[in-house]
Structures are given as structure tokens and as C-alpha cells.
CSV table of N, CA and C in Angstrom, one decimal:
chain,number,residue,atom,x,y,z
A,19,ARG,N,-26.8,-3.8,-15.9
A,19,ARG,CA,-27.2,-4.2,-17.2
A,19,ARG,C,-26.7,-3.2,-18.3
A,20,ILE,N,-26.8,-1.9,-17.9
A,20,ILE,CA,-26.3,-0.8,-18.8
A,20,ILE,C,-24.9,-1.0,-19.1
A,21,LEU,N,-24.1,-1.3,-18.1
A,21,LEU,CA,-22.6,-1.4,-18.2
A,21,LEU,C,-22.3,-2.5,-19.3
A,22,SER,N,-23.0,-3.6,-19.2
A,22,SER,CA,-22.7,-4.7,-20.1
A,22,SER,C,-23.0,-4.4,-21.5
A,23,LYS,N,-23.8,-3.4,-21.8
A,23,LYS,CA,-24.2,-3.1,-23.2
A,23,LYS,C,-23.5,-1.9,-23.8
A,24,MET,N,-22.6,-1.3,-23.0
A,24,MET,CA,-21.9,-0.1,-23.5
A,24,MET,C,-20.9,-0.5,-24.6
A,25,GLU,N,-20.8,0.4,-25.6
A,25,GLU,CA,-19.9,0.3,-26.7
A,25,GLU,C,-18.7,1.2,-26.4
A,26,LEU,N,-17.6,0.6,-26.0
A,26,LEU,CA,-16.4,1.4,-25.6
A,26,LEU,C,-15.7,2.1,-26.7
A,27,ASP,N,-16.1,1.8,-27.9
A,27,ASP,CA,-15.5,2.5,-29.1
A,27,ASP,C,-16.1,3.9,-29.3
A,28,TYR,N,-17.3,4.1,-28.7
A,28,TYR,CA,-17.9,5.4,-28.7
A,28,TYR,C,-17.4,6.2,-27.5
A,29,SER,N,-16.9,7.4,-27.8
A,29,SER,CA,-16.3,8.2,-26.7
A,29,SER,C,-17.2,8.5,-25.5
A,30,SER,N,-18.4,8.8,-25.8
A,30,SER,CA,-19.3,9.1,-24.7
A,30,SER,C,-19.5,7.8,-23.8
A,31,ASP,N,-19.7,6.6,-24.4
A,31,ASP,CA,-19.8,5.4,-23.6
A,31,ASP,C,-18.5,5.1,-22.9
A,32,ASN,N,-17.4,5.3,-23.6
A,32,ASN,CA,-16.1,5.1,-23.0
A,32,ASN,C,-15.9,5.9,-21.7
A,33,THR,N,-16.2,7.2,-21.8
A,33,THR,CA,-16.0,8.1,-20.7
A,33,THR,C,-16.9,7.7,-19.6
A,34,ALA,N,-18.2,7.5,-19.9
A,34,ALA,CA,-19.2,7.1,-18.8
A,34,ALA,C,-18.7,5.8,-18.1
A,35,PHE,N,-18.3,4.8,-18.9
A,35,PHE,CA,-17.9,3.5,-18.4
A,35,PHE,C,-16.8,3.6,-17.4
A,36,PHE,N,-15.8,4.3,-17.8
A,36,PHE,CA,-14.6,4.4,-16.9
A,36,PHE,C,-14.9,5.3,-15.7
A,37,GLU,N,-15.9,6.1,-15.7
A,37,GLU,CA,-16.3,6.9,-14.5
A,37,GLU,C,-17.1,6.0,-13.6
A,38,LEU,N,-17.9,5.1,-14.1
A,38,LEU,CA,-18.7,4.2,-13.3
A,38,LEU,C,-18.0,3.1,-12.7
A,39,VAL,N,-16.9,2.7,-13.3
A,39,VAL,CA,-16.2,1.5,-12.8
A,39,VAL,C,-14.9,1.9,-12.1
A,40,LYS,N,-15.0,2.5,-11.0
A,40,LYS,CA,-13.8,2.9,-10.2
A,40,LYS,C,-13.9,2.3,-8.8
A,41,GLY,N,-12.9,1.5,-8.5
A,41,GLY,CA,-12.9,0.8,-7.2
A,41,GLY,C,-13.2,1.6,-6.0
A,42,ARG,N,-12.5,2.8,-5.9
A,42,ARG,CA,-12.6,3.6,-4.7
A,42,ARG,C,-14.1,4.1,-4.6
A,43,LYS,N,-14.6,4.6,-5.7
A,43,LYS,CA,-16.0,5.1,-5.7
A,43,LYS,C,-17.0,4.0,-5.3
A,44,LEU,N,-16.8,2.8,-5.9
A,44,LEU,CA,-17.7,1.7,-5.6
A,44,LEU,C,-17.6,1.3,-4.1
A,45,ALA,N,-16.4,1.4,-3.5
A,45,ALA,CA,-16.2,1.1,-2.1
A,45,ALA,C,-17.0,2.1,-1.2
A,46,GLU,N,-17.0,3.3,-1.7
A,46,GLU,CA,-17.7,4.4,-0.9
A,46,GLU,C,-19.2,4.2,-1.1
A,47,ASP,N,-19.7,3.9,-2.3
A,47,ASP,CA,-21.1,3.9,-2.6
A,47,ASP,C,-21.8,2.6,-2.1
A,48,PHE,N,-21.1,1.5,-2.0
A,48,PHE,CA,-21.8,0.2,-1.7
A,48,PHE,C,-21.2,-0.4,-0.4
A,49,GLU,N,-22.1,-0.6,0.5
A,49,GLU,CA,-21.7,-1.3,1.7
A,49,GLU,C,-21.4,-2.8,1.4
A,50,SER,N,-22.1,-3.3,0.5
A,50,SER,CA,-21.9,-4.7,0.1
A,50,SER,C,-20.8,-4.8,-1.0
A,51,LYS,N,-19.7,-5.5,-0.6
A,51,LYS,CA,-18.6,-5.6,-1.6
A,51,LYS,C,-19.1,-6.6,-2.7
A,52,ALA,N,-20.0,-7.5,-2.4
A,52,ALA,CA,-20.5,-8.4,-3.4
A,52,ALA,C,-21.2,-7.6,-4.5
A,53,LEU,N,-22.0,-6.7,-4.1
A,53,LEU,CA,-22.7,-5.8,-5.1
A,53,LEU,C,-21.8,-5.1,-6.0
A,54,ALA,N,-20.7,-4.5,-5.4
A,54,ALA,CA,-19.7,-3.8,-6.1
A,54,ALA,C,-19.0,-4.7,-7.1
A,55,ASN,N,-18.8,-5.9,-6.7
A,55,ASN,CA,-18.1,-6.9,-7.6
A,55,ASN,C,-19.1,-7.3,-8.7
A,56,SER,N,-20.4,-7.3,-8.4
A,56,SER,CA,-21.3,-7.7,-9.5
A,56,SER,C,-21.3,-6.6,-10.6
A,57,ILE,N,-21.0,-5.3,-10.2
A,57,ILE,CA,-20.9,-4.3,-11.2
A,57,ILE,C,-19.6,-4.5,-12.1
A,58,PHE,N,-18.5,-4.9,-11.4
A,58,PHE,CA,-17.4,-5.3,-12.2
A,58,PHE,C,-17.7,-6.5,-13.2
A,59,ASP,N,-18.4,-7.4,-12.7
A,59,ASP,CA,-18.8,-8.6,-13.5
A,59,ASP,C,-19.6,-8.1,-14.8
A,60,ALA,N,-20.5,-7.2,-14.6
A,60,ALA,CA,-21.3,-6.7,-15.7
A,60,ALA,C,-20.4,-5.9,-16.6
A,61,ALA,N,-19.5,-5.1,-16.0
A,61,ALA,CA,-18.6,-4.3,-16.8
A,61,ALA,C,-17.7,-5.1,-17.7
A,62,GLU,N,-17.3,-6.3,-17.3
A,62,GLU,CA,-16.4,-7.1,-18.1
A,62,GLU,C,-17.1,-7.6,-19.4
A,63,GLU,N,-18.4,-7.6,-19.4
A,63,GLU,CA,-19.1,-7.9,-20.6
A,63,GLU,C,-18.9,-6.9,-21.8
A,64,SER,N,-18.5,-5.7,-21.4
A,64,SER,CA,-18.2,-4.7,-22.4
A,64,SER,C,-16.8,-4.8,-23.0
A,65,SER,N,-16.1,-5.8,-22.6
A,65,SER,CA,-14.7,-6.1,-23.0
A,65,SER,C,-13.7,-4.9,-22.8
A,66,PRO,N,-13.6,-4.4,-21.6
A,66,PRO,CA,-12.6,-3.4,-21.4
A,66,PRO,C,-11.2,-4.1,-21.2
A,67,ARG,N,-10.2,-3.4,-21.1
A,67,ARG,CA,-8.9,-4.0,-20.9
A,67,ARG,C,-9.0,-4.8,-19.6
A,68,ALA,N,-8.5,-6.0,-19.6
A,68,ALA,CA,-8.6,-6.9,-18.4
A,68,ALA,C,-7.8,-6.3,-17.3
A,69,SER,N,-6.6,-5.7,-17.6
A,69,SER,CA,-5.8,-5.1,-16.5
A,69,SER,C,-6.5,-4.0,-15.8
A,70,TYR,N,-7.4,-3.2,-16.5
A,70,TYR,CA,-8.1,-2.1,-15.9
A,70,TYR,C,-9.1,-2.6,-14.8
A,71,ILE,N,-9.9,-3.6,-15.2
A,71,ILE,CA,-10.9,-4.2,-14.3
A,71,ILE,C,-10.2,-4.8,-13.1
A,72,LEU,N,-9.1,-5.6,-13.3
A,72,LEU,CA,-8.4,-6.2,-12.2
A,72,LEU,C,-7.8,-5.2,-11.3
A,73,HIS,N,-7.3,-4.1,-11.9
A,73,HIS,CA,-6.7,-3.0,-11.0
A,73,HIS,C,-7.8,-2.4,-10.2
A,74,GLN,N,-9.0,-2.1,-10.8
A,74,GLN,CA,-10.1,-1.4,-10.0
A,74,GLN,C,-10.6,-2.4,-9.0
A,75,ARG,N,-10.7,-3.7,-9.3
A,75,ARG,CA,-11.1,-4.6,-8.2
A,75,ARG,C,-10.1,-4.6,-7.1
A,76,ALA,N,-8.8,-4.5,-7.4
A,76,ALA,CA,-7.8,-4.4,-6.3
A,76,ALA,C,-8.0,-3.1,-5.5
A,77,ILE,N,-8.3,-2.0,-6.1
A,77,ILE,CA,-8.6,-0.8,-5.4
A,77,ILE,C,-9.8,-0.9,-4.5
A,78,LEU,N,-10.8,-1.6,-5.0
A,78,LEU,CA,-12.0,-1.9,-4.2
A,78,LEU,C,-11.6,-2.6,-2.9
A,79,GLU,N,-10.8,-3.7,-3.1
A,79,GLU,CA,-10.3,-4.4,-1.9
A,79,GLU,C,-9.5,-3.5,-0.9
A,80,LEU,N,-8.7,-2.6,-1.4
A,80,LEU,CA,-8.0,-1.7,-0.6
A,80,LEU,C,-8.8,-0.7,0.1
A,81,SER,N,-9.9,-0.3,-0.6
A,81,SER,CA,-10.7,0.9,-0.1
A,81,SER,C,-12.0,0.5,0.7
A,82,HIS,N,-12.5,-0.7,0.5
A,82,HIS,CA,-13.7,-1.1,1.1
A,82,HIS,C,-13.5,-1.5,2.6
A,83,LYS,N,-14.4,-1.2,3.5
A,83,LYS,CA,-14.2,-1.5,4.9
A,83,LYS,C,-14.1,-3.0,5.2
A,84,SER,N,-14.6,-3.8,4.3
A,84,SER,CA,-14.4,-5.3,4.5
A,84,SER,C,-13.4,-5.8,3.4
A,85,GLY,N,-12.5,-4.9,2.9
A,85,GLY,CA,-11.5,-5.3,1.9
A,85,GLY,C,-10.5,-6.3,2.5
A,86,ASN,N,-9.8,-7.0,1.6
A,86,ASN,CA,-8.9,-8.0,1.9
A,86,ASN,C,-7.6,-7.7,1.2
A,87,LEU,N,-6.5,-7.5,2.0
A,87,LEU,CA,-5.2,-7.1,1.4
A,87,LEU,C,-4.6,-8.3,0.6
A,88,ASP,N,-4.8,-9.5,1.0
A,88,ASP,CA,-4.3,-10.6,0.2
A,88,ASP,C,-5.0,-10.7,-1.1
A,89,ARG,N,-6.3,-10.5,-1.1
A,89,ARG,CA,-7.1,-10.5,-2.4
A,89,ARG,C,-6.6,-9.4,-3.2
A,90,ALA,N,-6.4,-8.2,-2.7
A,90,ALA,CA,-5.9,-7.0,-3.4
A,90,ALA,C,-4.6,-7.4,-4.1
A,91,ASN,N,-3.7,-8.0,-3.3
A,91,ASN,CA,-2.4,-8.4,-3.8
A,91,ASN,C,-2.5,-9.3,-5.0
A,92,GLU,N,-3.4,-10.3,-4.9
A,92,GLU,CA,-3.6,-11.3,-6.0
A,92,GLU,C,-4.1,-10.6,-7.2
A,93,LEU,N,-5.1,-9.7,-7.1
A,93,LEU,CA,-5.7,-8.9,-8.2
A,93,LEU,C,-4.6,-8.0,-8.8
A,94,LEU,N,-3.8,-7.4,-8.1
A,94,LEU,CA,-2.7,-6.6,-8.6
A,94,LEU,C,-1.7,-7.4,-9.4
A,95,ARG,N,-1.4,-8.6,-8.9
A,95,ARG,CA,-0.5,-9.5,-9.6
A,95,ARG,C,-1.1,-9.9,-10.9
A,96,ARG,N,-2.3,-10.2,-11.0
A,96,ARG,CA,-3.0,-10.6,-12.2
A,96,ARG,C,-3.1,-9.4,-13.2
A,97,ALA,N,-3.3,-8.2,-12.6
A,97,ALA,CA,-3.4,-6.9,-13.5
A,97,ALA,C,-2.0,-6.7,-14.1
A,98,GLU,N,-0.9,-6.9,-13.3
A,98,GLU,CA,0.4,-6.8,-13.9
A,98,GLU,C,0.7,-7.7,-15.0
A,99,VAL,N,0.2,-9.0,-14.9
A,99,VAL,CA,0.4,-10.0,-15.9
A,99,VAL,C,-0.4,-9.5,-17.2
A,100,GLU,N,-1.6,-9.1,-17.0
A,100,GLU,CA,-2.4,-8.7,-18.1
A,100,GLU,C,-1.9,-7.4,-18.8
A,101,VAL,N,-1.4,-6.5,-18.1
A,101,VAL,CA,-0.8,-5.3,-18.7
A,101,VAL,C,0.4,-5.6,-19.6
A,102,LYS,N,1.2,-6.6,-19.1
A,102,LYS,CA,2.3,-7.1,-20.0
A,102,LYS,C,1.8,-7.8,-21.2
A,103,LYS,N,0.7,-8.6,-21.1
A,103,LYS,CA,0.1,-9.2,-22.3
A,103,LYS,C,-0.4,-8.2,-23.3
A,104,GLU,N,-1.0,-7.1,-22.7
A,104,GLU,CA,-1.5,-6.0,-23.6
A,104,GLU,C,-0.4,-5.2,-24.2
A,105,GLY,N,0.8,-5.5,-23.8
A,105,GLY,CA,1.9,-4.8,-24.5
A,105,GLY,C,2.1,-3.3,-24.0
A,106,SER,N,1.7,-3.0,-22.8
A,106,SER,CA,1.8,-1.7,-22.3
A,106,SER,C,2.3,-1.6,-20.9
A,107,THR,N,2.4,-0.5,-20.3
A,107,THR,CA,2.8,-0.3,-19.0
A,107,THR,C,1.7,0.6,-18.3
A,108,ASP,N,1.6,0.5,-17.0
A,108,ASP,CA,0.6,1.2,-16.3
A,108,ASP,C,1.2,1.6,-14.9
A,109,SER,N,1.7,2.8,-14.8
A,109,SER,CA,2.3,3.2,-13.5
A,109,SER,C,1.2,3.3,-12.4
A,110,SER,N,0.0,3.4,-12.7
A,110,SER,CA,-1.1,3.5,-11.7
A,110,SER,C,-1.2,2.1,-10.9
A,111,ILE,N,-1.0,1.0,-11.7
A,111,ILE,CA,-1.0,-0.3,-11.0
A,111,ILE,C,0.2,-0.4,-10.0
A,112,GLN,N,1.3,0.1,-10.4
A,112,GLN,CA,2.5,0.1,-9.5
A,112,GLN,C,2.2,1.0,-8.3
A,113,HIS,N,1.6,2.2,-8.5
A,113,HIS,CA,1.3,3.1,-7.4
A,113,HIS,C,0.3,2.4,-6.4
A,114,THR,N,-0.6,1.6,-7.0
A,114,THR,CA,-1.6,0.9,-6.1
A,114,THR,C,-0.8,-0.2,-5.3
A,115,ARG,N,0.2,-0.8,-6.0
A,115,ARG,CA,1.0,-1.8,-5.3
A,115,ARG,C,1.7,-1.2,-4.1
A,116,ALA,N,2.3,0.0,-4.3
A,116,ALA,CA,3.0,0.7,-3.3
A,116,ALA,C,2.1,1.1,-2.1
A,117,ASN,N,0.8,1.4,-2.5
A,117,ASN,CA,-0.2,1.7,-1.5
A,117,ASN,C,-0.5,0.5,-0.7
A,118,LEU,N,-0.6,-0.7,-1.3
A,118,LEU,CA,-0.9,-1.9,-0.6
A,118,LEU,C,0.3,-2.2,0.3
A,119,LEU,N,1.5,-2.0,-0.1
A,119,LEU,CA,2.7,-2.3,0.7
A,119,LEU,C,2.6,-1.3,2.0
A,120,ARG,N,2.2,-0.1,1.8
A,120,ARG,CA,2.1,0.8,2.9
A,120,ARG,C,1.1,0.3,3.9
A,121,ARG,N,-0.1,-0.2,3.4
A,121,ARG,CA,-1.1,-0.7,4.2
A,121,ARG,C,-0.6,-1.9,5.0
A,122,ARG,N,0.1,-2.8,4.3
A,122,ARG,CA,0.7,-3.9,5.0
A,122,ARG,C,1.7,-3.5,6.1
A,123,ALA,N,2.5,-2.5,5.8
A,123,ALA,CA,3.4,-2.0,6.8
A,123,ALA,C,2.7,-1.5,8.0
A,124,ASN,N,1.6,-0.8,7.8
A,124,ASN,CA,0.8,-0.2,8.9
A,124,ASN,C,0.0,-1.3,9.7
A,125,ALA,N,-0.2,-2.5,9.1
A,125,ALA,CA,-1.0,-3.5,9.7
A,125,ALA,C,-0.1,-4.5,10.5
A,126,THR,N,1.2,-4.5,10.3
A,126,THR,CA,2.0,-5.4,11.1
A,126,THR,C,2.6,-4.7,12.3
A,127,ASN,N,2.9,-5.5,13.3
A,127,ASN,CA,3.5,-5.0,14.5
A,127,ASN,C,5.0,-5.2,14.5
A,128,MET,N,5.5,-5.9,13.5
A,128,MET,CA,6.9,-6.3,13.5
A,128,MET,C,7.7,-5.2,12.7
A,129,THR,N,8.7,-4.7,13.4
A,129,THR,CA,9.5,-3.6,12.9
A,129,THR,C,10.2,-4.0,11.6
A,130,VAL,N,10.7,-5.2,11.5
A,130,VAL,CA,11.4,-5.7,10.4
A,130,VAL,C,10.5,-5.7,9.1
A,131,GLU,N,9.3,-6.2,9.3
A,131,GLU,CA,8.3,-6.3,8.3
A,131,GLU,C,7.9,-4.9,7.8
A,132,LYS,N,7.7,-4.0,8.8
A,132,LYS,CA,7.3,-2.6,8.5
A,132,LYS,C,8.4,-2.0,7.6
A,133,GLU,N,9.7,-2.1,8.0
A,133,GLU,CA,10.8,-1.6,7.2
A,133,GLU,C,10.9,-2.2,5.8
A,134,ARG,N,10.7,-3.5,5.7
A,134,ARG,CA,10.7,-4.1,4.4
A,134,ARG,C,9.6,-3.6,3.5
A,135,TYR,N,8.4,-3.6,4.0
A,135,TYR,CA,7.2,-3.2,3.1
A,135,TYR,C,7.4,-1.7,2.7
A,136,ARG,N,7.9,-0.9,3.6
A,136,ARG,CA,8.1,0.5,3.3
A,136,ARG,C,9.2,0.7,2.3
A,137,ALA,N,10.3,0.0,2.4
A,137,ALA,CA,11.4,0.0,1.5
A,137,ALA,C,10.9,-0.4,0.1
A,138,ASP,N,10.1,-1.5,0.0
A,138,ASP,CA,9.6,-1.9,-1.3
A,138,ASP,C,8.7,-0.9,-1.9
A,139,ALA,N,7.9,-0.2,-1.1
A,139,ALA,CA,7.0,0.8,-1.6
A,139,ALA,C,7.8,2.0,-2.1
A,140,ARG,N,8.8,2.4,-1.4
A,140,ARG,CA,9.6,3.5,-1.8
A,140,ARG,C,10.3,3.2,-3.1
A,141,ALA,N,10.8,2.0,-3.3
A,141,ALA,CA,11.5,1.6,-4.5
A,141,ALA,C,10.5,1.6,-5.7
A,142,ILE,N,9.3,1.4,-5.5
A,142,ILE,CA,8.3,1.5,-6.6
A,142,ILE,C,8.0,2.9,-6.9
A,143,LEU,N,7.9,3.8,-5.9
A,143,LEU,CA,7.6,5.2,-6.1
A,143,LEU,C,8.7,6.0,-6.6
A,144,ARG,N,9.9,5.8,-6.3
A,144,ARG,CA,11.1,6.6,-6.7
A,144,ARG,C,11.1,6.9,-8.2
A,145,PRO,N,10.9,6.0,-9.0
A,145,PRO,CA,11.0,6.3,-10.5
A,145,PRO,C,9.8,7.1,-10.9
A,146,GLN,N,8.7,7.2,-10.2
A,146,GLN,CA,7.5,7.9,-10.5
A,146,GLN,C,7.6,9.4,-10.0
A,147,LEU,N,8.5,9.7,-9.1
A,147,LEU,CA,8.5,11.0,-8.5
A,147,LEU,C,8.9,12.0,-9.5
A,148,GLY,N,8.3,13.2,-9.5
A,148,GLY,CA,8.7,14.3,-10.3
A,148,GLY,C,8.1,14.3,-11.7
A,149,ARG,N,7.2,13.3,-12.0
A,149,ARG,CA,6.6,13.3,-13.3
A,149,ARG,C,5.6,14.4,-13.4
A,150,ARG,N,5.6,15.1,-14.5
A,150,ARG,CA,4.7,16.3,-14.7
A,150,ARG,C,3.3,15.8,-14.7
A,151,GLY,N,2.5,16.6,-14.0
A,151,GLY,CA,1.0,16.4,-14.0
A,151,GLY,C,0.5,15.2,-13.1
A,152,ASN,N,1.5,14.6,-12.4
A,152,ASN,CA,1.0,13.5,-11.5
A,152,ASN,C,1.7,13.6,-10.1
A,153,PHE,N,1.0,14.0,-9.1
A,153,PHE,CA,1.5,14.2,-7.8
A,153,PHE,C,1.2,13.1,-6.9
A,154,TYR,N,0.5,12.1,-7.4
A,154,TYR,CA,0.1,10.9,-6.5
A,154,TYR,C,1.4,10.2,-5.9
A,155,PRO,N,2.4,10.0,-6.7
A,155,PRO,CA,3.6,9.4,-6.0
A,155,PRO,C,4.2,10.2,-4.9
A,156,GLU,N,4.3,11.5,-5.1
A,156,GLU,CA,4.8,12.4,-4.0
A,156,GLU,C,3.9,12.3,-2.8
A,157,ASN,N,2.6,12.3,-3.0
A,157,ASN,CA,1.6,12.2,-1.9
A,157,ASN,C,1.8,10.9,-1.1
A,158,LEU,N,1.9,9.8,-1.8
A,158,LEU,CA,2.1,8.5,-1.1
A,158,LEU,C,3.4,8.4,-0.5
A,159,TYR,N,4.5,8.9,-1.1
A,159,TYR,CA,5.8,8.9,-0.5
A,159,TYR,C,5.8,9.7,0.8
A,160,GLY,N,5.1,10.8,0.8
A,160,GLY,CA,5.0,11.6,2.0
A,160,GLY,C,4.2,10.9,3.1
A,161,GLN,N,3.2,10.1,2.7
A,161,GLN,CA,2.4,9.4,3.7
A,161,GLN,C,3.3,8.3,4.3
A,162,LEU,N,4.2,7.7,3.5
A,162,LEU,CA,5.1,6.7,4.0
A,162,LEU,C,6.1,7.3,5.1
A,163,LEU,N,6.6,8.5,4.8
A,163,LEU,CA,7.5,9.2,5.7
A,163,LEU,C,6.7,9.5,7.0
A,164,LEU,N,5.5,10.0,6.9
A,164,LEU,CA,4.7,10.3,8.1
A,164,LEU,C,4.4,9.1,8.9
A,165,ASP,N,4.2,7.9,8.2
A,165,ASP,CA,4.0,6.7,9.0
A,165,ASP,C,5.2,6.3,9.8
A,166,GLU,N,6.4,6.5,9.1
A,166,GLU,CA,7.6,6.2,9.8
A,166,GLU,C,7.8,7.1,11.0
A,167,LEU,N,7.5,8.4,10.9
A,167,LEU,CA,7.6,9.3,12.0
A,167,LEU,C,6.7,8.9,13.1
A,168,ARG,N,5.4,8.6,12.8
A,168,ARG,CA,4.5,8.2,13.8
A,168,ARG,C,5.0,7.0,14.6
A,169,ASP,N,5.5,6.0,13.8
A,169,ASP,CA,6.0,4.8,14.5
A,169,ASP,C,7.2,5.1,15.4
A,170,ALA,N,8.1,6.0,14.9
A,170,ALA,CA,9.3,6.4,15.7
A,170,ALA,C,8.8,7.1,17.0
A,171,PHE,N,7.8,8.0,16.9
A,171,PHE,CA,7.3,8.6,18.1
A,171,PHE,C,6.6,7.6,19.1
A,172,GLU,N,5.9,6.7,18.5
A,172,GLU,CA,5.2,5.7,19.4
A,172,GLU,C,6.2,4.8,20.0
A,173,GLU,N,7.3,4.4,19.3
A,173,GLU,CA,8.3,3.6,19.8
A,173,GLU,C,9.0,4.3,20.9
A,174,SER,N,9.3,5.6,20.7
A,174,SER,CA,10.0,6.4,21.7
A,174,SER,C,9.1,6.5,23.0
A,175,ALA,N,7.8,6.7,22.8
A,175,ALA,CA,6.9,6.9,23.9
A,175,ALA,C,6.8,5.6,24.7
A,176,HIS,N,6.9,4.5,24.1
A,176,HIS,CA,6.7,3.2,24.8
A,176,HIS,C,8.1,2.6,25.2
A,177,GLY,N,9.2,3.2,24.7
A,177,GLY,CA,10.5,2.8,25.1
A,177,GLY,C,10.9,1.4,24.6
A,178,HIS,N,10.4,1.0,23.5
A,178,HIS,CA,10.7,-0.3,22.9
A,178,HIS,C,10.4,-0.4,21.4
A,179,SER,N,10.9,-1.5,20.8
A,179,SER,CA,10.5,-1.7,19.4
A,179,SER,C,10.0,-3.1,19.3
A,180,ASN,N,9.2,-3.4,18.3
A,180,ASN,CA,8.6,-4.7,18.1
A,180,ASN,C,9.5,-5.5,17.1
A,181,THR,N,10.6,-5.9,17.5
A,181,THR,CA,11.5,-6.6,16.6
A,181,THR,C,11.2,-8.1,16.9
A,182,VAL,N,11.8,-9.0,16.1
A,182,VAL,CA,11.7,-10.4,16.3
A,182,VAL,C,12.2,-10.8,17.7
A,183,ASP,N,13.3,-10.1,18.1
A,183,ASP,CA,13.9,-10.4,19.4
A,183,ASP,C,12.9,-10.1,20.6
A,184,ASN,N,12.1,-9.1,20.4
A,184,ASN,CA,11.3,-8.6,21.5
A,184,ASN,C,9.9,-9.3,21.6
A,185,VAL,N,9.6,-10.1,20.6
A,185,VAL,CA,8.2,-10.7,20.6
A,185,VAL,C,8.2,-12.0,21.2
């Protein structure tokens, strides 16, 4: 109820609001994803940027133990549409998309799909690398490389790869 009454034009309300409505934190704090989503519903009554709430809902889906990658993808798609309507850009949405692609790569057993998802994630991250004050792209890029190394070691240990021909 408090979230729905916040005046985002006041700096103290604005700061508190954006600290309370973070997908990763809500995923950690609430076992029930429905309860976390009800917080987002209440937050929308304060009229924040639609792209922000959609992005945080996507992060909830990526971070929650019962999250859904397809739902996260749809929410990110909608956040991208909204950010364009708002006339701005948001590299954090693209970073989250790269993270989603990494998760998809790790979830599939098909080598071709893994390579495609990881290539798409790297393509998103490359323009973000080296930006002052933001090391998240380097961190995620490093995780992608580690994932590839892990898969190469596993493939070597098992003596095969999961390509379309081998399935």
C-alpha cells in the first residue's frame, strides 16, 4: 500500500521506491513469486517508467527459484518497446537480455544452441565493455567464457558433443 502512494517527484520517495522495487532482491526475500509480483502491481500505481517495472519483473523471473525464462524474455521484449517509447536507451535491459541468453545456453544440451545463445550474448555485451564505472558487462562476459570452458572440459571428459547429429 505504501508503494502505491509514493510521490516519485520527491527525491526521498524516489530513492526509497527504486530500492524497494528490485527484482533480484524480491526474488531473494519472497518464496512466493505471486507476492513479489503483487509488490510490482502496487508499485505501478505510483506511475514509474513502465520500462523499469517490466525490466525488474524480468529480473525477478531470472532470479527466482520458480522463475520462467520464457516469461523473462517476454517481459524484456516489452521493456525494450517501452524504453523506445520513452525516447531513451537503457543498457541495463540489454545486459539482462545477455544474462537471459547465458541462462538459455546453460539450460540446453544442444551444442549449436549453446553457441548461438552465447554468440548473441557476446554481441550484446561487446559495445558495453570498457565503460567507465560499470563492470557488469565484463563480469557477465567472463561468466560466458567460463561456461564455455566448463562445457569444453565436460565434452572432453565424456568424449562427445551434443550436436544435432549426435542426438
